[in-house]
Amino acid sequence: MSSSAQIGVTGLAVMGRNLARNFARNGYAVALHNRTAARTHALVEEFGSEGDFVATETAKEFVAALERPRRLVIMVKAGEPTDAVIQEFAPLLEPGDMIIDGGNAHFADTRRRERDLREQGIHFVGAGISGGEEGALHGPSIMPGGPVESYDSLGPMLEKISAKAADGAPCVTHVGPDGAGHFVKMVHNGIEYADMQLIGEAYQLLRDVAGYSPAQIADIFRTWNTGRLDSYLIEITAEVLSHVDAATGEPFVDVVQDQAEQKGTGRWTVQIALDLGVPVSGIAEAVFARSLSGHSALREASRGLAGPTASALSESEASAFADQVEQALYASKIVSYTQGFHEISAGSAEYDWNIDLGAVASIWRGGCIIRAAFLDRIRAAYDARADLPSLLSDDTFAQEIGAAQDDWRAVLVAAVQQGVPTPGFAAALAYYDALRAERLPAALTQGQRDFFGAHTYRRTDREGSFHTLWGGDRSEVTG
Ligand code: NBP
């Protein structure tokens, strides 16, 4: 077998198969491998005419089919299968070869794998890939980490197969060393959770408070999609809401069980944020909301609890309310992204990744699930000021959120009065109000901690740490 393939893909389920086709369609010779060889042959049989594929059955054949230095993409189930595949292939590779893990790995695993393989001289690139199976085929957003020198030869290939933003820029960049790519992909998914939760809350408010039907709400989302909320998730929301179930003739959304599923990345985003001390309350509420939806027995047992009596809005009130919901959704979305970017910036500082936040916003503009017109403006905000403390410190976003705040508050008042759960909108507003507050009750918390645990406190008027003798004469001593 000649070593002619420029890249190889092992793991040919939905994602790997489409990624391999994407490379081939872009003119690269692609070596194929899968644990179960039948998948490899099925791909060649069905799509062999799309490009130059080299089907292989064994690990040795696969490695032998690759030109050197070798570029080997792993697209298997994240976790143990990835380690198993690395253990199978690494002994067959040579210094300078490259393993690219395109699965949804935890960034800590990526850091470990990169460290282990570095000892062998193998470049390990953990690459977050977003866009689902369609993205993998037609152009995903790609978030590669790993050694920067690997990007010299890999980068141009990824740029070719990636999505392109509206200005033609490829949706891929070298995010940073070792686990930086998978970390950014994790936060991308966390933001995706928050975006979906906020859209869900907007839908329920329009349905339960304004009294619109799913078809009418689909039209509202279509209108929103022509404005500043223009995004893939808003677009598909309109599609899902306008779909009618063929079997029953009911709106599709009414025949689907209201129990949301989750894989792991949203939960990881929150777990890591807790470790880093970053408040990602919007993402956390989204994860909890999915979790609550799945507790069917608990929900069943609570159905009889008292709630307010809803009062229907008139047609003109409903229309005005819909405009307010748009404001609340947009303002809450700004907060979600603010929190997500804060987590990336904290991760970057903790692990010394030096991540360019503007570049991250830029590569999310196409191909990925959270692609949105709005990301152009986030990129511009970070490009104008790389050390922006928060998106809310950007003048344009600050002005927009300021202009939205009255409606945002009014929507939450309506939600509370009518008993519609809006944890995402509420958490976002609480975050906004907490950030802009002159004083927070944390001062009282510190007093309590000092009272029961002598944990000490710092004063507003003097340096140092202090303790009050609560059980004695309440005099203050230096802590
Ligand atoms: P799956 O996550 O369903 O994994 C199936 C693949 O893993 C098959 O090729 C299977 O081989 C292989 N595999 C398993 Br399972 N255990 C293995 C082992 N011990 N050794 C070797 N191969 C093993 O595939 P997917 O949905 O295409 O996703 C691939 C990766 O991409 C995952 O990490 C996923 O999280 C990530 N991802 C998925 C999406 C998406 O929308 N689906 C989006 C972004 C990222 P077999 O054929 O022999 O069983």
Short mmCIF file of C-alpha atoms in Angstrom, two decimals, residues 2-464:
data_model
loop_
_atom_site.label_atom_id
_atom_site.label_comp_id
_atom_site.label_asym_id
_atom_site.label_seq_id
_atom_site.Cartn_x
_atom_site.Cartn_y
_atom_site.Cartn_z
CA SER A 2 1.42 3.43 -0.89
CA SER A 3 1.62 6.01 1.88
CA SER A 4 -0.40 8.54 -0.05
CA ALA A 5 -3.24 9.64 2.18
CA GLN A 6 -2.83 13.16 3.54
CA ILE A 7 -5.12 12.50 6.44
CA GLY A 8 -6.77 9.50 8.06
CA VAL A 9 -10.01 9.19 9.97
CA THR A 10 -10.65 6.38 12.43
CA GLY A 11 -14.16 6.11 13.86
CA LEU A 12 -16.66 6.26 11.06
CA ALA A 13 -20.01 6.71 12.79
CA VAL A 14 -22.07 9.81 11.84
CA MET A 15 -19.42 12.40 12.66
CA GLY A 16 -16.29 10.59 11.43
CA ARG A 17 -17.90 9.46 8.23
CA ASN A 18 -19.04 12.95 7.33
CA LEU A 19 -15.77 14.53 8.32
CA ALA A 20 -13.89 12.03 6.14
CA ARG A 21 -16.20 12.87 3.22
CA ASN A 22 -15.65 16.58 3.84
CA PHE A 23 -11.85 16.12 3.59
CA ALA A 24 -12.26 14.03 0.44
CA ARG A 25 -14.66 16.49 -1.17
CA ASN A 26 -12.03 19.16 -0.58
CA GLY A 27 -9.47 17.22 -2.57
CA TYR A 28 -7.57 15.40 0.17
CA ALA A 29 -6.77 11.70 -0.06
CA VAL A 30 -8.33 10.19 3.07
CA ALA A 31 -7.42 6.90 4.74
CA LEU A 32 -10.37 5.26 6.46
CA HIS A 33 -10.51 2.97 9.48
CA ASN A 34 -13.14 1.80 11.92
CA ARG A 35 -13.09 -0.86 14.66
CA THR A 36 -15.88 -2.64 12.81
CA ALA A 37 -14.65 -2.80 9.22
CA ALA A 38 -18.19 -2.98 7.82
CA ARG A 39 -18.59 0.78 8.41
CA THR A 40 -15.44 1.48 6.38
CA HIS A 41 -16.66 -0.56 3.42
CA ALA A 42 -20.16 0.93 3.62
CA LEU A 43 -18.68 4.43 3.38
CA VAL A 44 -16.63 3.55 0.30
CA GLU A 45 -19.57 1.77 -1.30
CA GLU A 46 -21.95 4.67 -0.78
CA PHE A 47 -19.69 7.68 -1.20
CA GLY A 48 -16.52 6.35 -2.84
CA SER A 49 -17.17 8.52 -5.90
CA GLU A 50 -16.91 11.72 -3.84
CA GLY A 51 -13.12 11.63 -3.61
CA ASP A 52 -9.95 9.70 -2.99
CA PHE A 53 -10.54 7.21 -0.15
CA VAL A 54 -8.12 4.51 1.03
CA ALA A 55 -10.07 1.86 2.93
CA THR A 56 -8.07 -0.07 5.53
CA GLU A 57 -9.00 -2.82 7.96
CA THR A 58 -6.18 -2.98 10.48
CA ALA A 59 -4.38 -0.32 12.51
CA LYS A 60 -1.11 -1.23 10.73
CA GLU A 61 -2.67 -0.81 7.29
CA PHE A 62 -4.22 2.48 8.33
CA VAL A 63 -0.94 3.95 9.61
CA ALA A 64 0.92 2.65 6.57
CA ALA A 65 -1.54 4.41 4.26
CA LEU A 66 -0.68 7.87 5.64
CA GLU A 67 1.97 10.20 4.25
CA ARG A 68 4.54 11.43 6.80
CA PRO A 69 4.35 13.18 9.12
CA ARG A 70 1.08 11.34 9.66
CA ARG A 71 -2.18 13.10 10.49
CA LEU A 72 -4.64 10.78 12.13
CA VAL A 73 -8.09 11.97 13.19
CA ILE A 74 -9.93 10.05 15.93
CA MET A 75 -13.74 10.37 15.85
CA VAL A 76 -14.83 7.77 18.36
CA LYS A 77 -16.99 7.90 21.45
CA ALA A 78 -15.34 10.18 23.99
CA GLY A 79 -13.79 8.70 27.14
CA GLU A 80 -12.37 5.17 27.31
CA PRO A 81 -12.79 4.45 23.59
CA THR A 82 -10.50 7.41 22.81
CA ASP A 83 -7.83 6.07 25.17
CA ALA A 84 -8.22 2.61 23.66
CA VAL A 85 -7.70 3.97 20.15
CA ILE A 86 -4.68 6.04 21.21
CA GLN A 87 -3.14 2.98 22.84
CA GLU A 88 -3.70 1.01 19.66
CA PHE A 89 -2.19 3.57 17.31
CA ALA A 90 0.51 5.40 19.30
CA PRO A 91 3.02 2.50 19.23
CA LEU A 92 2.79 2.50 15.43
CA LEU A 93 3.56 6.21 15.08
CA GLU A 94 6.83 8.15 14.89
CA PRO A 95 8.02 11.46 16.32
CA GLY A 96 6.43 14.35 14.44
CA ASP A 97 3.24 12.42 13.67
CA MET A 98 -0.04 13.94 14.78
CA ILE A 99 -3.13 12.56 16.47
CA ILE A 100 -6.18 14.80 16.26
CA ASP A 101 -9.03 13.97 18.63
CA GLY A 102 -12.22 15.47 17.19
CA GLY A 103 -14.50 13.89 19.81
CA ASN A 104 -16.14 15.68 22.70
CA ALA A 105 -13.33 14.98 25.16
CA HIS A 106 -13.08 16.53 28.60
CA PHE A 107 -10.24 19.05 28.40
CA ALA A 108 -8.51 17.48 31.42
CA ASP A 109 -8.29 14.18 29.49
CA THR A 110 -6.89 16.10 26.54
CA ARG A 111 -4.23 17.69 28.74
CA ARG A 112 -3.24 14.24 30.05
CA ARG A 113 -3.13 12.68 26.60
CA GLU A 114 -1.15 15.57 25.16
CA ARG A 115 1.40 15.30 27.97
CA ASP A 116 1.78 11.53 27.58
CA LEU A 117 2.12 11.63 23.80
CA ARG A 118 4.53 14.58 23.90
CA GLU A 119 7.04 12.25 25.64
CA GLN A 120 6.90 10.10 22.52
CA GLY A 121 7.30 13.12 20.23
CA ILE A 122 3.73 12.77 18.96
CA HIS A 123 1.69 15.94 18.54
CA PHE A 124 -1.71 15.52 20.15
CA VAL A 125 -4.33 18.01 19.02
CA GLY A 126 -7.62 18.05 20.93
CA ALA A 127 -10.03 19.67 18.50
CA GLY A 128 -13.55 20.67 19.44
CA ILE A 129 -15.87 20.26 16.47
CA SER A 130 -19.33 21.77 16.42
CA GLY A 131 -22.13 21.61 13.92
CA GLY A 132 -23.45 18.08 14.27
CA GLU A 133 -23.45 15.69 11.34
CA GLU A 134 -24.42 18.34 8.79
CA GLY A 135 -21.61 20.59 9.97
CA ALA A 136 -19.10 17.75 9.79
CA LEU A 137 -20.03 17.24 6.14
CA HIS A 138 -20.52 20.78 4.90
CA GLY A 139 -18.26 22.76 7.22
CA PRO A 140 -18.08 22.74 11.01
CA SER A 141 -16.66 25.26 13.41
CA ILE A 142 -13.37 23.75 14.58
CA MET A 143 -11.57 24.58 17.83
CA PRO A 144 -8.13 22.91 17.76
CA GLY A 145 -5.74 23.05 20.70
CA GLY A 146 -2.41 21.24 21.03
CA PRO A 147 1.10 22.30 20.05
CA VAL A 148 1.11 25.46 17.94
CA GLU A 149 3.58 23.96 15.44
CA SER A 150 1.03 21.29 14.55
CA TYR A 151 -1.20 24.03 13.22
CA ASP A 152 1.34 24.90 10.51
CA SER A 153 0.51 21.79 8.52
CA LEU A 154 -2.90 20.95 9.94
CA GLY A 155 -4.34 24.47 9.95
CA PRO A 156 -4.66 24.93 6.18
CA MET A 157 -6.49 21.59 5.87
CA LEU A 158 -8.89 22.48 8.67
CA GLU A 159 -9.43 25.91 7.18
CA LYS A 160 -10.43 24.28 3.91
CA ILE A 161 -13.02 21.94 5.44
CA SER A 162 -14.37 24.38 8.03
CA ALA A 163 -17.44 26.59 7.77
CA LYS A 164 -16.88 30.09 6.47
CA ALA A 165 -18.36 33.14 8.19
CA ALA A 166 -20.34 35.66 6.14
CA ASP A 167 -17.13 37.61 5.44
CA GLY A 168 -15.48 34.44 4.12
CA ALA A 169 -13.20 33.87 7.14
CA PRO A 170 -12.71 30.18 8.01
CA CYS A 171 -14.31 29.16 11.30
CA VAL A 172 -11.16 27.66 12.76
CA THR A 173 -8.15 28.99 14.63
CA HIS A 174 -5.44 27.58 16.85
CA VAL A 175 -7.20 28.22 20.17
CA GLY A 176 -4.23 27.55 22.45
CA PRO A 177 -1.97 24.76 23.79
CA ASP A 178 -2.97 21.31 25.08
CA GLY A 179 -6.64 21.26 26.22
CA ALA A 180 -7.59 24.81 25.16
CA GLY A 181 -9.61 23.66 22.14
CA HIS A 182 -11.72 21.17 24.06
CA PHE A 183 -12.19 23.69 26.87
CA VAL A 184 -13.56 26.27 24.43
CA LYS A 185 -15.80 23.62 22.84
CA MET A 186 -17.10 22.75 26.32
CA VAL A 187 -18.01 26.39 27.01
CA HIS A 188 -19.54 26.65 23.53
CA ASN A 189 -21.86 23.82 24.50
CA GLY A 190 -22.62 25.46 27.85
CA ILE A 191 -23.63 28.64 26.05
CA GLU A 192 -25.69 26.51 23.67
CA TYR A 193 -27.57 25.11 26.69
CA ALA A 194 -28.23 28.66 27.97
CA ASP A 195 -29.33 29.91 24.53
CA MET A 196 -31.78 27.02 24.18
CA GLN A 197 -33.15 27.53 27.69
CA LEU A 198 -33.72 31.25 27.08
CA ILE A 199 -35.48 30.51 23.79
CA GLY A 200 -37.61 27.94 25.61
CA GLU A 201 -38.59 30.50 28.24
CA ALA A 202 -39.49 33.06 25.57
CA TYR A 203 -41.66 30.42 23.88
CA GLN A 204 -43.47 29.52 27.08
CA LEU A 205 -44.13 33.17 27.94
CA LEU A 206 -45.53 33.82 24.47
CA ARG A 207 -47.71 30.75 24.81
CA ASP A 208 -48.88 30.95 28.42
CA VAL A 209 -48.89 34.69 29.08
CA ALA A 210 -49.58 36.13 25.62
CA GLY A 211 -51.78 33.22 24.53
CA TYR A 212 -50.17 32.68 21.10
CA SER A 213 -50.32 29.32 19.30
CA PRO A 214 -47.12 27.47 18.30
CA ALA A 215 -47.67 28.54 14.67
CA GLN A 216 -48.02 32.19 15.70
CA ILE A 217 -44.93 31.93 17.89
CA ALA A 218 -43.05 30.43 14.94
CA ASP A 219 -43.90 33.59 12.98
CA ILE A 220 -42.69 35.77 15.85
CA PHE A 221 -39.38 33.88 15.90
CA ARG A 222 -39.10 34.27 12.13
CA THR A 223 -39.46 38.02 12.54
CA TRP A 224 -36.92 38.06 15.36
CA ASN A 225 -34.54 36.16 13.12
CA THR A 226 -34.41 39.11 10.74
CA GLY A 227 -33.10 41.36 13.53
CA ARG A 228 -30.37 41.32 16.16
CA LEU A 229 -31.36 37.80 17.33
CA ASP A 230 -30.52 36.40 13.86
CA SER A 231 -29.08 32.95 14.64
CA TYR A 232 -29.27 29.29 13.77
CA LEU A 233 -31.08 28.40 17.01
CA ILE A 234 -33.80 31.04 16.48
CA GLU A 235 -34.18 29.86 12.88
CA ILE A 236 -34.64 26.20 13.80
CA THR A 237 -36.97 27.13 16.66
CA ALA A 238 -39.38 28.60 14.10
CA GLU A 239 -39.11 25.39 12.06
CA VAL A 240 -39.81 23.15 15.06
CA LEU A 241 -42.73 25.30 16.25
CA SER A 242 -44.42 25.39 12.86
CA HIS A 243 -44.14 21.64 12.37
CA VAL A 244 -47.42 19.73 12.67
CA ASP A 245 -47.42 16.10 13.77
CA ALA A 246 -48.60 13.96 10.87
CA ALA A 247 -50.16 11.27 13.09
CA THR A 248 -52.34 13.53 15.24
CA GLY A 249 -52.56 16.84 13.37
CA GLU A 250 -51.42 18.52 16.60
CA PRO A 251 -48.49 20.94 16.81
CA PHE A 252 -45.36 18.77 16.96
CA VAL A 253 -44.21 20.54 20.13
CA ASP A 254 -47.36 19.33 21.90
CA VAL A 255 -46.81 15.65 21.17
CA VAL A 256 -43.19 15.55 22.34
CA GLN A 257 -42.54 14.59 25.98
CA ASP A 258 -41.30 17.63 27.91
CA GLN A 259 -38.21 15.96 29.36
CA ALA A 260 -34.97 17.35 27.96
CA GLU A 261 -31.86 15.25 27.59
CA GLN A 262 -28.26 16.21 28.07
CA LYS A 263 -24.92 14.69 27.19
CA GLY A 264 -22.18 16.01 29.42
CA THR A 265 -20.63 19.19 28.17
CA GLY A 266 -23.19 21.57 29.70
CA ARG A 267 -22.70 19.92 33.07
CA TRP A 268 -18.89 20.05 32.68
CA THR A 269 -19.10 23.78 31.90
CA VAL A 270 -20.80 24.37 35.23
CA GLN A 271 -18.56 21.99 37.18
CA ILE A 272 -15.41 23.64 35.84
CA ALA A 273 -16.87 27.12 36.42
CA LEU A 274 -17.37 26.17 40.07
CA ASP A 275 -13.73 25.05 40.26
CA LEU A 276 -12.57 28.28 38.65
CA GLY A 277 -14.92 30.42 40.76
CA VAL A 278 -16.69 31.88 37.72
CA PRO A 279 -20.43 32.70 38.06
CA VAL A 280 -22.09 31.04 35.06
CA SER A 281 -25.55 31.18 36.61
CA GLY A 282 -27.38 31.26 33.26
CA ILE A 283 -25.67 28.10 32.03
CA ALA A 284 -26.21 26.44 35.43
CA GLU A 285 -29.93 27.27 35.34
CA ALA A 286 -30.15 25.76 31.87
CA VAL A 287 -28.53 22.52 33.07
CA PHE A 288 -30.79 22.43 36.15
CA ALA A 289 -33.89 23.16 34.05
CA ARG A 290 -33.16 20.13 31.87
CA SER A 291 -32.53 18.07 34.95
CA LEU A 292 -35.79 19.22 36.60
CA SER A 293 -37.74 18.43 33.44
CA GLY A 294 -36.58 14.82 33.70
CA HIS A 295 -37.81 14.31 37.26
CA SER A 296 -41.22 13.09 36.15
CA ALA A 297 -42.25 11.51 39.46
CA LEU A 298 -41.35 14.66 41.37
CA ARG A 299 -43.23 16.81 38.88
CA GLU A 300 -46.23 14.50 38.99
CA ALA A 301 -46.29 14.67 42.78
CA SER A 302 -46.18 18.49 42.67
CA ARG A 303 -48.84 19.19 40.03
CA GLY A 304 -51.49 20.05 42.62
CA LEU A 305 -49.47 22.81 44.29
CA ALA A 306 -51.14 26.21 44.35
CA GLY A 307 -50.32 28.77 41.66
CA PRO A 308 -51.65 32.11 40.49
CA THR A 309 -54.74 32.47 38.36
CA ALA A 310 -53.58 33.46 34.91
CA SER A 311 -55.27 36.34 33.15
CA ALA A 312 -55.26 36.40 29.36
CA LEU A 313 -53.81 39.41 27.56
CA SER A 314 -55.76 41.29 24.90
CA GLU A 315 -54.49 41.12 21.32
CA SER A 316 -52.71 44.48 21.49
CA GLU A 317 -51.28 43.69 24.94
CA ALA A 318 -50.00 40.36 23.62
CA SER A 319 -48.22 42.06 20.74
CA ALA A 320 -46.59 44.61 23.05
CA PHE A 321 -45.63 41.78 25.41
CA ALA A 322 -43.96 39.89 22.55
CA ASP A 323 -41.77 42.94 21.90
CA GLN A 324 -40.82 43.00 25.57
CA VAL A 325 -39.95 39.30 25.47
CA GLU A 326 -37.61 40.00 22.56
CA GLN A 327 -35.83 42.58 24.72
CA ALA A 328 -35.63 40.18 27.66
CA LEU A 329 -34.32 37.39 25.45
CA TYR A 330 -31.67 39.60 23.88
CA ALA A 331 -30.51 41.04 27.21
CA SER A 332 -30.35 37.57 28.81
CA LYS A 333 -28.41 36.29 25.81
CA ILE A 334 -25.81 39.02 26.24
CA VAL A 335 -25.43 37.89 29.87
CA SER A 336 -25.01 34.21 28.88
CA TYR A 337 -22.21 35.08 26.49
CA THR A 338 -20.67 37.41 29.07
CA GLN A 339 -20.56 34.52 31.53
CA GLY A 340 -19.26 32.02 28.97
CA PHE A 341 -16.46 34.34 27.84
CA HIS A 342 -15.58 34.98 31.47
CA GLU A 343 -15.13 31.23 31.94
CA ILE A 344 -12.90 30.99 28.88
CA SER A 345 -10.83 33.89 30.09
CA ALA A 346 -10.51 32.31 33.56
CA GLY A 347 -9.53 28.93 32.05
CA SER A 348 -7.00 30.65 29.83
CA ALA A 349 -5.42 32.38 32.83
CA GLU A 350 -5.45 29.21 34.96
CA TYR A 351 -3.81 27.01 32.31
CA ASP A 352 -1.68 29.66 30.60
CA TRP A 353 -3.39 29.29 27.24
CA ASN A 354 -3.40 32.92 26.13
CA ILE A 355 -6.73 32.48 24.33
CA ASP A 356 -7.77 35.28 21.99
CA LEU A 357 -11.43 35.85 22.91
CA GLY A 358 -12.12 37.83 19.73
CA ALA A 359 -10.84 34.90 17.66
CA VAL A 360 -13.13 32.52 19.56
CA ALA A 361 -16.15 34.73 18.80
CA SER A 362 -15.00 34.85 15.20
CA ILE A 363 -14.85 31.06 14.70
CA TRP A 364 -18.29 30.61 16.25
CA ARG A 365 -19.83 32.82 13.54
CA GLY A 366 -20.36 29.90 11.18
CA GLY A 367 -20.84 26.13 11.25
CA CYS A 368 -21.60 25.72 14.94
CA ILE A 369 -24.89 25.46 16.79
CA ILE A 370 -24.62 28.89 18.43
CA ARG A 371 -23.72 30.69 15.20
CA ALA A 372 -25.31 34.11 15.25
CA ALA A 373 -24.99 37.54 13.70
CA PHE A 374 -24.40 38.83 17.22
CA LEU A 375 -20.98 37.09 17.42
CA ASP A 376 -19.60 39.56 14.90
CA ARG A 377 -20.18 42.26 17.47
CA ILE A 378 -18.60 40.24 20.28
CA ARG A 379 -15.56 39.80 18.09
CA ALA A 380 -15.49 43.55 17.39
CA ALA A 381 -15.74 44.29 21.13
CA TYR A 382 -12.71 42.08 21.94
CA ASP A 383 -10.80 43.25 18.88
CA ALA A 384 -11.26 46.85 20.04
CA ARG A 385 -10.13 45.98 23.55
CA ALA A 386 -8.54 42.56 24.19
CA ASP A 387 -8.51 43.13 27.98
CA LEU A 388 -12.22 43.96 28.16
CA PRO A 389 -13.17 42.95 31.74
CA SER A 390 -16.57 41.74 30.56
CA LEU A 391 -18.82 42.05 27.52
CA LEU A 392 -20.98 44.31 29.66
CA SER A 393 -18.06 46.75 29.77
CA ASP A 394 -18.34 47.22 26.02
CA ASP A 395 -20.18 50.49 25.33
CA THR A 396 -22.49 49.08 22.67
CA PHE A 397 -23.59 46.08 24.71
CA ALA A 398 -23.94 48.22 27.83
CA GLN A 399 -26.19 50.63 25.96
CA GLU A 400 -28.29 47.85 24.47
CA ILE A 401 -28.78 46.06 27.75
CA GLY A 402 -29.57 49.38 29.43
CA ALA A 403 -32.21 50.09 26.81
CA ALA A 404 -33.69 46.59 27.29
CA GLN A 405 -33.77 46.55 31.08
CA ASP A 406 -37.24 48.04 31.67
CA ASP A 407 -38.87 45.50 29.37
CA TRP A 408 -36.68 42.73 30.79
CA ARG A 409 -37.93 43.53 34.29
CA ALA A 410 -41.54 43.81 33.10
CA VAL A 411 -41.35 40.38 31.49
CA LEU A 412 -40.05 38.87 34.72
CA VAL A 413 -42.80 40.57 36.71
CA ALA A 414 -45.36 39.03 34.34
CA ALA A 415 -43.67 35.64 34.56
CA VAL A 416 -43.68 35.70 38.36
CA GLN A 417 -47.26 36.94 38.55
CA GLN A 418 -48.50 34.32 36.11
CA GLY A 419 -46.38 31.50 37.52
CA VAL A 420 -44.30 30.81 34.41
CA PRO A 421 -40.84 29.48 35.33
CA THR A 422 -38.10 31.66 33.82
CA PRO A 423 -34.90 30.68 35.64
CA GLY A 424 -32.68 31.75 32.75
CA PHE A 425 -34.15 35.25 32.36
CA ALA A 426 -34.18 35.72 36.15
CA ALA A 427 -30.61 34.51 36.68
CA ALA A 428 -29.40 36.78 33.91
CA LEU A 429 -31.11 39.83 35.38
CA ALA A 430 -29.85 39.01 38.88
CA TYR A 431 -26.31 38.75 37.50
CA TYR A 432 -26.69 42.11 35.77
CA ASP A 433 -28.07 43.77 38.90
CA ALA A 434 -25.40 42.18 41.10
CA LEU A 435 -22.60 43.38 38.85
CA ARG A 436 -23.86 46.95 38.78
CA ALA A 437 -24.70 47.10 42.50
CA GLU A 438 -22.85 49.62 44.62
CA ARG A 439 -22.97 47.29 47.63
CA LEU A 440 -23.74 43.57 47.89
CA PRO A 441 -24.92 41.62 50.94
CA ALA A 442 -21.57 39.81 50.84
CA ALA A 443 -20.58 42.27 53.59
CA LEU A 444 -23.25 40.73 55.82
CA THR A 445 -22.12 37.23 54.80
CA GLN A 446 -18.60 38.10 55.92
CA GLY A 447 -19.97 39.34 59.23
CA GLN A 448 -21.84 36.07 59.76
CA ARG A 449 -18.77 34.02 58.87
CA ASP A 450 -16.68 36.00 61.29
CA PHE A 451 -19.37 35.54 63.98
CA PHE A 452 -19.64 31.76 63.82
CA GLY A 453 -16.22 30.80 62.54
CA ALA A 454 -13.80 33.67 63.18
CA HIS A 455 -13.16 33.70 59.44
CA THR A 456 -12.14 37.40 59.58
CA TYR A 457 -13.16 40.20 57.23
CA ARG A 458 -11.57 43.07 55.39
CA ARG A 459 -12.70 46.66 55.98
CA THR A 460 -13.60 49.34 53.47
CA ASP A 461 -11.48 51.97 55.20
CA ARG A 462 -8.26 50.16 56.21
CA GLU A 463 -5.94 47.45 54.86
CA GLY A 464 -5.60 44.14 56.67
#
